[in-house]
XYZ file of C-alpha atoms in Angstrom:
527
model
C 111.007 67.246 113.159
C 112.215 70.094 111.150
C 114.202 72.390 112.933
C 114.804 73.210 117.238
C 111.874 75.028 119.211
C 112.365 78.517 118.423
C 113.688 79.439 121.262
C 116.238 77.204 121.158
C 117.297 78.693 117.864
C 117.594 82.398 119.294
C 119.589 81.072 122.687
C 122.052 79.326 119.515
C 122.640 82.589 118.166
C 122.739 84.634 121.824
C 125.413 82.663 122.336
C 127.510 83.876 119.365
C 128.104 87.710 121.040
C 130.298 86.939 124.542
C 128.942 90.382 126.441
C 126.239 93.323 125.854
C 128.618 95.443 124.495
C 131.511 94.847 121.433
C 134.052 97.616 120.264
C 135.165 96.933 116.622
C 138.461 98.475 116.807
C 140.951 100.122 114.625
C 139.120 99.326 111.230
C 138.270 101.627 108.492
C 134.415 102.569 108.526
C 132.377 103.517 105.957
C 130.370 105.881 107.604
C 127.451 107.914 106.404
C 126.610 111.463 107.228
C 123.474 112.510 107.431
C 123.581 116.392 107.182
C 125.068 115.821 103.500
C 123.774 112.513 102.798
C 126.568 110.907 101.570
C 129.512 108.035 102.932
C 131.876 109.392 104.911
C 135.236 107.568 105.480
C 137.164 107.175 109.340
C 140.180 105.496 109.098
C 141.679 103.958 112.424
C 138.740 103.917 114.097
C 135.926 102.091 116.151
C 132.204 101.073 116.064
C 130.788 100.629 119.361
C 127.769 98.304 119.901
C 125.706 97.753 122.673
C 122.730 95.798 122.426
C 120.891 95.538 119.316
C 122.440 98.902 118.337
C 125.425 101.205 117.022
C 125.920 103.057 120.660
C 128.986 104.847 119.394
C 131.149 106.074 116.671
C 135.093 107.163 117.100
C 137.929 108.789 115.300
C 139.698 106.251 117.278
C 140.769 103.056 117.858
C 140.504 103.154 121.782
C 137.814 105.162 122.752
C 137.626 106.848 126.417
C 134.584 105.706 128.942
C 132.839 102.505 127.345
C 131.371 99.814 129.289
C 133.656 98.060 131.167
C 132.635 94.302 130.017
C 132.875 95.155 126.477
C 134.503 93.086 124.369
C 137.172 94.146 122.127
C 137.723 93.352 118.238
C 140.599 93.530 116.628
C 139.945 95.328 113.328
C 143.143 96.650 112.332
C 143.775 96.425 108.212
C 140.168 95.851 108.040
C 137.085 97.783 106.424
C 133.666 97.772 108.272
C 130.988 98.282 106.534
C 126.827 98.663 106.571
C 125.017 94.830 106.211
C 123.871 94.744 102.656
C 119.992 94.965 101.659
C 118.378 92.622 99.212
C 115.374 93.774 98.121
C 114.537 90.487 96.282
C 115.021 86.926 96.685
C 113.443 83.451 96.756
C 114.657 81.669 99.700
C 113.331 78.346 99.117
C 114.966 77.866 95.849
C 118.453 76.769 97.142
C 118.030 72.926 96.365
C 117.498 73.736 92.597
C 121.320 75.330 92.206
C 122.918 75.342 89.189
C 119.635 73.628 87.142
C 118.964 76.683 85.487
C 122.266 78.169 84.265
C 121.379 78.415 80.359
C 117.400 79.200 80.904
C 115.856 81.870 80.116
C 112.952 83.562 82.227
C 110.474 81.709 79.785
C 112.288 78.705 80.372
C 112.293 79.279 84.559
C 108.117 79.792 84.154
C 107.970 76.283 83.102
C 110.507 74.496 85.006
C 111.715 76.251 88.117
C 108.914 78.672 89.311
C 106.778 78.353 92.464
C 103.759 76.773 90.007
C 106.070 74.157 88.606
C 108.821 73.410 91.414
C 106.354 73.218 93.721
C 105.336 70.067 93.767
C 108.661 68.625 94.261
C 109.059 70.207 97.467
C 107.635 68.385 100.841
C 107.470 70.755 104.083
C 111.071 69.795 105.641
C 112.184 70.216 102.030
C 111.094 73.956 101.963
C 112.634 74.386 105.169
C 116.088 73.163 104.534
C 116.352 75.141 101.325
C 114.779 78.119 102.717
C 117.051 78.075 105.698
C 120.352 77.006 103.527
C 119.523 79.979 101.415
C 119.581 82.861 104.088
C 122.156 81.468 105.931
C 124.134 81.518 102.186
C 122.959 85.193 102.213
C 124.125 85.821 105.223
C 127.978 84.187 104.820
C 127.532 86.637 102.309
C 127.567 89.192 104.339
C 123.336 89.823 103.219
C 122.162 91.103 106.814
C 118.620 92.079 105.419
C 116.570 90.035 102.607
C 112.967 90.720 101.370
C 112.233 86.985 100.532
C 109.459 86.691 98.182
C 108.294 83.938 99.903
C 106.199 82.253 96.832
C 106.255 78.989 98.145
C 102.811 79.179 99.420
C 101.820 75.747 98.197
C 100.262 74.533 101.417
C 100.085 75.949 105.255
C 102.447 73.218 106.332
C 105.415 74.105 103.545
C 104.616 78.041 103.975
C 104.843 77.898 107.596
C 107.845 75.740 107.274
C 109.484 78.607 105.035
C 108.328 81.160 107.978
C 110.010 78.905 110.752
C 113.183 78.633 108.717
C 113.823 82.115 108.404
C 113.418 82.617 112.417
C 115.874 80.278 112.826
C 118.012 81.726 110.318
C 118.713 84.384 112.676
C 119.249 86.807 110.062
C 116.400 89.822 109.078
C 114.246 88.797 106.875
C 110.984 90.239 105.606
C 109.003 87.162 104.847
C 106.598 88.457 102.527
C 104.199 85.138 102.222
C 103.289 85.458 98.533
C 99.435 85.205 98.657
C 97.996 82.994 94.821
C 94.962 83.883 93.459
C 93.545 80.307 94.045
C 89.125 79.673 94.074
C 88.000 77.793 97.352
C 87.747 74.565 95.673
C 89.020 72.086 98.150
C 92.753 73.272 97.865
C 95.053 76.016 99.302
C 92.378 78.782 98.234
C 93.693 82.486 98.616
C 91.023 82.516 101.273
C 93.237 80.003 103.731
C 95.702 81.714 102.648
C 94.994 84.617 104.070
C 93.814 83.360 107.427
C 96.854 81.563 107.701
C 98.365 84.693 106.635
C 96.078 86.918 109.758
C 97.540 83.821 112.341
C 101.366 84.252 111.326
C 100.993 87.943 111.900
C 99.549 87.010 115.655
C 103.152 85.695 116.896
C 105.954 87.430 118.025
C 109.147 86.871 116.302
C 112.299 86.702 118.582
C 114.230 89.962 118.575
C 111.552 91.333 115.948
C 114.218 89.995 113.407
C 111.630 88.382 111.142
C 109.202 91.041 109.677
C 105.881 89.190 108.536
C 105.621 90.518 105.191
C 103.296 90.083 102.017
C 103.980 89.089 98.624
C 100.730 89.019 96.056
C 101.178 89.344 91.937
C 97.639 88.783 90.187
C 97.209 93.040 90.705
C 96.492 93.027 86.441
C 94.572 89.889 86.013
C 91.024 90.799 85.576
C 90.342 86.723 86.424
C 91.260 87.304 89.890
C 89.639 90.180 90.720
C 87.652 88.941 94.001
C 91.005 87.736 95.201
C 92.732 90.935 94.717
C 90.283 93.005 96.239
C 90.387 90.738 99.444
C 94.325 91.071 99.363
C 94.299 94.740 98.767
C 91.786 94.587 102.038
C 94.715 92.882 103.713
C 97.040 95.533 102.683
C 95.135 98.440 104.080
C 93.339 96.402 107.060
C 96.933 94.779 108.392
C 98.868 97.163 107.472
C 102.008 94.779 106.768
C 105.108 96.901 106.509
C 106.188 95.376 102.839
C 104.026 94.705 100.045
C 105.969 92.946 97.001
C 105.107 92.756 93.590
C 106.857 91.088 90.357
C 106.618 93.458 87.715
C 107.656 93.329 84.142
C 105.681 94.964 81.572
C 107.265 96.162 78.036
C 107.476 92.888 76.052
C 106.125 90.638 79.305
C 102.418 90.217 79.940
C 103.381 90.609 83.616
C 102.206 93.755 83.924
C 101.292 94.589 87.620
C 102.388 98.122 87.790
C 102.370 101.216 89.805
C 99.851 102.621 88.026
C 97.658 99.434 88.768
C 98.447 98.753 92.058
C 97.946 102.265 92.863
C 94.311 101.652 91.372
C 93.412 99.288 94.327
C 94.470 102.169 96.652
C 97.326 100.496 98.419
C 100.394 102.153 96.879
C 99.794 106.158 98.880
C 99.991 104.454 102.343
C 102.050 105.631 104.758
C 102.154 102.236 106.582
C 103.273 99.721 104.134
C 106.454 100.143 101.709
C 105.764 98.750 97.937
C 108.773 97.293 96.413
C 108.370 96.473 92.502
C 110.589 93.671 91.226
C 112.172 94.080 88.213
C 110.333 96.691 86.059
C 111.841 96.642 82.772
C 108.806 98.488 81.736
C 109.376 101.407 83.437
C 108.312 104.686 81.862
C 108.329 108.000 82.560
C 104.731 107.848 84.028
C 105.652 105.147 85.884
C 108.368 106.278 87.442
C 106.906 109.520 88.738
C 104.546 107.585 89.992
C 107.068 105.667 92.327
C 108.570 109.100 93.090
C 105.244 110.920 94.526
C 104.341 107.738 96.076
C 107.787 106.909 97.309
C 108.031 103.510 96.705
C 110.829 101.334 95.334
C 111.629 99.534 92.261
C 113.920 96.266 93.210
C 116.449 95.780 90.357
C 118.218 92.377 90.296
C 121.092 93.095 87.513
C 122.435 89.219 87.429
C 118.964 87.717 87.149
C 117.268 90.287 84.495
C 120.587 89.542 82.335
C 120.581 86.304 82.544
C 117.038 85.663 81.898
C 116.223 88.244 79.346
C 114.173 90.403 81.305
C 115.644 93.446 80.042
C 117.264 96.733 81.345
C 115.155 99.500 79.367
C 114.887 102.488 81.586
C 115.821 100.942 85.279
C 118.414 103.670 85.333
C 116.686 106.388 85.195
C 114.826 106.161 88.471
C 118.067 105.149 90.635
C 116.368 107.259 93.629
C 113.828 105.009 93.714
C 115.725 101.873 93.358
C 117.827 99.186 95.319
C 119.084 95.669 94.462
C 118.144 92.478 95.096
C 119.318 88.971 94.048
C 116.104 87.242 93.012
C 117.183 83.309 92.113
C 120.507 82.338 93.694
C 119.803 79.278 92.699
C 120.995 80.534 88.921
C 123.816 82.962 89.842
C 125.566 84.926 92.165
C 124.168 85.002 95.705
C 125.401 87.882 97.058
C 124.635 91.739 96.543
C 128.407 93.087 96.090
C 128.135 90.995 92.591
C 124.847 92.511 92.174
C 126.227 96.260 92.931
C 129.437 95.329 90.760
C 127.399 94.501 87.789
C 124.742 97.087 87.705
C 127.764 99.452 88.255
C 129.517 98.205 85.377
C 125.746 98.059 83.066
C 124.808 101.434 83.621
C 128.522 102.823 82.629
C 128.652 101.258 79.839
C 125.230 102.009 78.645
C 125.719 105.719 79.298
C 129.316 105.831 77.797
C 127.198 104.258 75.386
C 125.224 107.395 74.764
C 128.480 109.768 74.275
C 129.748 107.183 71.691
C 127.087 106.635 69.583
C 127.302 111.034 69.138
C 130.948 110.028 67.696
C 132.372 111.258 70.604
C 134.682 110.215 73.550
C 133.646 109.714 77.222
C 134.720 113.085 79.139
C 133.437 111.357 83.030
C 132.224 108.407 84.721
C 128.692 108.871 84.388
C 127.994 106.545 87.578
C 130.589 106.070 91.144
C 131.607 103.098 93.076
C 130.109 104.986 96.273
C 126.346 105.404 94.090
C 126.691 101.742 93.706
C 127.276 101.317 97.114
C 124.386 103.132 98.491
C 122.022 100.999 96.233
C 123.520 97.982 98.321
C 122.559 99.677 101.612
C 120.930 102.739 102.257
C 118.511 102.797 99.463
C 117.596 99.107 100.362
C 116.927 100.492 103.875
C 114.472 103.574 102.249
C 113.059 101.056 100.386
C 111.706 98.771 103.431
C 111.223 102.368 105.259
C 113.736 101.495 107.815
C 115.991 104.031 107.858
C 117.956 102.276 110.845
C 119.060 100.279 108.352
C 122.220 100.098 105.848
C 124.431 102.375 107.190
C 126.936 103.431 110.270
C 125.430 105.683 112.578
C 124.763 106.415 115.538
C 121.533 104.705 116.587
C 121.183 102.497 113.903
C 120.891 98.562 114.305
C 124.361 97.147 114.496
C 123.938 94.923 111.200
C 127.520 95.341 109.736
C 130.506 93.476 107.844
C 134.183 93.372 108.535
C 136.086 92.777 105.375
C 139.751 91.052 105.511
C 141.807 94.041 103.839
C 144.610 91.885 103.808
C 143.087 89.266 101.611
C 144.836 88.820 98.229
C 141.625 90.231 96.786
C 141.974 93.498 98.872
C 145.337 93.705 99.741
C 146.559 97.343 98.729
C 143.725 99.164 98.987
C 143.419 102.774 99.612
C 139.467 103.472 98.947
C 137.539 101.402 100.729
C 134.104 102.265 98.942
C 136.117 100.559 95.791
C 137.668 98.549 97.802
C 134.616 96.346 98.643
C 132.196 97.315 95.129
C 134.877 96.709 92.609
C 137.708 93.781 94.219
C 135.806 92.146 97.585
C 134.543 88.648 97.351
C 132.380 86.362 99.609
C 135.732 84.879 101.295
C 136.808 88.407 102.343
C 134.166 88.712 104.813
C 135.551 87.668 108.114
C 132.466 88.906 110.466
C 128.744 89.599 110.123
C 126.724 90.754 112.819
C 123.107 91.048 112.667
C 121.061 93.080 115.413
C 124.155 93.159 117.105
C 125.190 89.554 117.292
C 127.704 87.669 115.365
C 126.164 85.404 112.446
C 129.744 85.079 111.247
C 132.610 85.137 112.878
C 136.303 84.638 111.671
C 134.828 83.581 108.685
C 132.674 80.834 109.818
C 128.966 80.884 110.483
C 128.125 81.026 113.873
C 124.812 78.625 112.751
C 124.701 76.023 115.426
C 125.470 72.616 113.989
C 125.728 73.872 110.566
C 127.483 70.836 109.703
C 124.680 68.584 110.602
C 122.355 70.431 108.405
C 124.160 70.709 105.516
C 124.291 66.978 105.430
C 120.100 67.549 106.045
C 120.089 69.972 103.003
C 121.905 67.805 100.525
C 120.115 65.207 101.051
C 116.686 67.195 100.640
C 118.516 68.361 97.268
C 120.010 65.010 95.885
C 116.006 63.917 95.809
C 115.001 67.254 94.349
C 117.507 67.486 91.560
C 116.672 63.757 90.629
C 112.697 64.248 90.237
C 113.211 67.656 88.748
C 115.886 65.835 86.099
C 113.029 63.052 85.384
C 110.905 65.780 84.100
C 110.429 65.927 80.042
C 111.657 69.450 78.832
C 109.337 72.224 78.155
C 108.114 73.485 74.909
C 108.797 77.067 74.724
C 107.258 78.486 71.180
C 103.722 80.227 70.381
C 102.954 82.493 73.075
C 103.494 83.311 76.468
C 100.264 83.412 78.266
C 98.172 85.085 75.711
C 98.086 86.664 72.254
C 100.673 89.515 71.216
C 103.324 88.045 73.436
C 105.466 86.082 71.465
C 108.327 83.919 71.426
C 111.595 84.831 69.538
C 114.945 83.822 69.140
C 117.943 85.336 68.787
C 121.483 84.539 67.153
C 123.659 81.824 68.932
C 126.867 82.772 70.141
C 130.120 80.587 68.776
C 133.458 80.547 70.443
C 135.054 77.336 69.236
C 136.777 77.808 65.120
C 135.369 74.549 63.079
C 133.049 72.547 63.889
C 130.714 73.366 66.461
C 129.844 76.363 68.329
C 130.931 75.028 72.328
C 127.910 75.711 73.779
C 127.766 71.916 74.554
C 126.035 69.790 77.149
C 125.150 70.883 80.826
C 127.229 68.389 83.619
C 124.533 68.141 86.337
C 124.919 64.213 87.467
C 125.630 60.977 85.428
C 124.881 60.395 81.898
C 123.624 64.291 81.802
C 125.887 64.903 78.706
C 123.622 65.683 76.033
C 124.434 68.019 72.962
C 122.327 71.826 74.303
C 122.696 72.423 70.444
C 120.940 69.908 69.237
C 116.782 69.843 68.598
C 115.400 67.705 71.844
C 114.526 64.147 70.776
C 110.389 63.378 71.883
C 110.238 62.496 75.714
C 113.784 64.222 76.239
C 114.690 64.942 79.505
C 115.868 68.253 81.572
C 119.389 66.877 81.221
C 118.974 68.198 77.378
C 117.982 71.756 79.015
């Protein structure tokens, strides 16, 4: 049995907000104003919340008239802020952490993708690591994900990836990822999609999980029947998020606007598009996403640390949110994501003035831009614009930050308070649609305990079978002709001998030299 009835799981989290009502009190919001669409700041104030939503907004810390069981929160020395919006992530990859923390993306095609981690996963498997992974998300104070949900294997691991995020009690748009696969006697993209057409029969409790789809093959000319029956889906079901991995440049992954928009599902005014990645953005392109409005996803950790690129992501920030893509690699939160993409586009564009031989008059890019990336543009992107931010109205998805933490203690901004110092352990409260998922710092998950101890053991059995595998080959080409492999210089930090780049510690005996050439029949342990 993999989880509670799903009812069980929503009384679990009903139980985590003690009346209808709650009064975060005496805090400092980050509010937004609509008239001049920006943040706007109230210190020593309160969030009222009634319900699933923000009921009221006040200059002060005890407001006059509200309801008379409501129950009052402390938030004095504290920041409240908007849940954070990931456009991007893969949910079911939490058992793999910290297996791919010197790959690159070619590297992650052949070891830790959907294709090729797949088969390591049974159904509870892809339940505990989907659910471990929101619930992660949502410690982090992550109130809204877009999971690409590629672990469409088989309907009894997809559907346990769909039941884990209704228990996760978080949002979530589970965007099933739909494979181009031929009916012969396996999980054909025609099951798929009937599975797909049952899923989207059921009600979700509290309309927290969004049924969502996920499809890629848009540019392969090999999987044209199967396109054209997903891009039937699109416009027959009208799902409200369509997701699409999207590369191009140097990648032949190379599903983009322009060819999505050729199946006629990207002009819709019932179903937002959300590209992933997009390092081959052009001008075209772009423009396209503007007339169209639809969103490109960028995931700063992940496209660093893969090699994906950054080529012209910045230029269409209107049109762009963040997401985290693989936590199981990196950083699972979006404040690191909105901290580094801050950080890359300054120094990209102070870039610019220097290479003119002259010195940087402004900060081309502000803590508060980054901040609105984290939640208000993730909320245009999905087309929810009840989302990611503090009004009144909105769904009460917000975060209460510790401003007394060493990290924050000090402060005076409280944009840069939370983009440039906050951490994951600052976060003292989440609540999602008005309930608290964390609370005092501790998810409010019932029994979280107990299925941690599920999870790790899921993992331990993962890890080991994924460690048993020999290592991949990466040289030639990727996929086809004209996209080829390179290398570039190796970095050295040690004087001497030896460069330190040294072995990976994932388990016993895994303390092979990374430098040197792979022996025949090595092991992942070499990675």
């Amino acid at each position: 049995m993999r989880s509670a009835t799903l009812a069980t799981a929503a009384v679990g989290y009903a139980g985590a907000a003690l009346s209808s009502s709650v009064l975060l009190s005496g805090g400092t919001i980050i509010a937004f104003d609509e008239a001049s669409k920006s943040l706007d700041v109230i210190r020593d104030g309160s969030v009222l919340v009634t319900d699933d939503r923000i009921a009221g907004l006040f200059h002060s810390a005890n407001p006059p008239d509200i309801p008379s069981d409501t129950e009052i929160i402390d938030c004095a020395h504290k920041i409240i802020s908007p849940g954070f919006i990931d456009t991007h992530r893969h949910g079911w990859q939490t058992a793999l952490k910290t297996l791919g923390s010197n790959t690159t993306l070619a590297d992650y095609m052949m070891t830790l993708s959907s294709p090729a981690a797949g088969p390591l996963y049974t159904a509870d498997d892809a339940y505990l690591s989907e659910l471990a992974g929101l619930l992660e998300a949502v410690n982090a104070g992550v109130t809204t994900t877009l999971d690409h949900a590629h672990l469409m294997w088989s309907t009894d691991r997809a559907e346990a990836g769909l039941e884990a995020a209704v228990d996760s009690g978080a949002r979530v748009f589970f965007a099933a990822a739909i494979e181009p696969e031929d009916d012969d006697g396996g999980y054909s993209t025609k099951k798929q999609i009937e599975d797909w057409k049952r899923w989207n029969e059921r009600e979700y409790p509290d309309g927290l999980v969004q049924l969502s789809l996920a499809y890629d093959a848009w540019d392969n000319p090999g999987a044209a029947e199967h396109t054209k029956a997903v891009a039937k889906l699109v416009l027959d079901a009208k799902p409200p998020v369509l997701t699409i991995h999207w590369l191009g440049g140097v990648w032949p992954i190379s599903a983009s606007p322009s060819v999505v928009h050729s199946f006629g599902v990207l002009n819709t005014t019932h179903t937002a598009v959300i590209f992933s990645h997009g390092p081959g953005l052009n001008a075209a392109e772009a423009e396209l996403l503007r007339t169209t409005n639809q969103f490109l996803s960028i995931t700063p950790e992940s496209e660093m640390h893969y090699g994906h690129g950054h080529t012209y992501s910045h230029h269409a920030h209107e049109q762009a949110a963040l997401g985290v893509d693989t936590h199981l690699t990196f950083s699972s939160d979006i404040i690191t994501q909105a901290r580094l993409w801050l950080q890359r586009t300054r120094s990209r564009l102070f870039d610019q003035v220097m290479e003119r031989w002259e010195i940087p008059a402004r900060n081309p890019m502000s803590a508060n831009q980054a901040f609105l990336l984290a939640t208000r543009q993730g909320a245009l992107a999905l087309r929810r614009p009840d989302l990611g931010t503090i009004t009144v109205g909105s769904k009460a998805d917000l975060v209460v930050f510790d401003g007394r933490s060493p990290s924050l203690l000090g402060w005076a901004d409280p944009v840069a308070a939370v983009i440039l110092h906050a951490n994951v352990g600052d976060i003292e409260h989440v609540l999602v649609n008005g309930r608290f998922a964390k609370r005092d710092g501790k998810l409010t998950y019932a029994d979280y305990g107990a299925l941690a101890e599920r999870f790790l053991k899921s993992a331990k059995k993962i890890q080991k079978d994924f460690l048993a595998r020999p290592l991949p080959v990466v040289e030639g080409v990727m996929f086809k002709e004209g996209y080829n492999y390179g290398k570039g210089p190796d970095v050295d930090v040690v004087r001497g001998e030896g460069t330190g780049y040294g072995p990976l510690f994932r388990g016993a005996g895994d303390k092979t030299n990374t430098n040197a050439k792979a022996p025949a029949g090595a092991r992942h342990d070499e990675l």
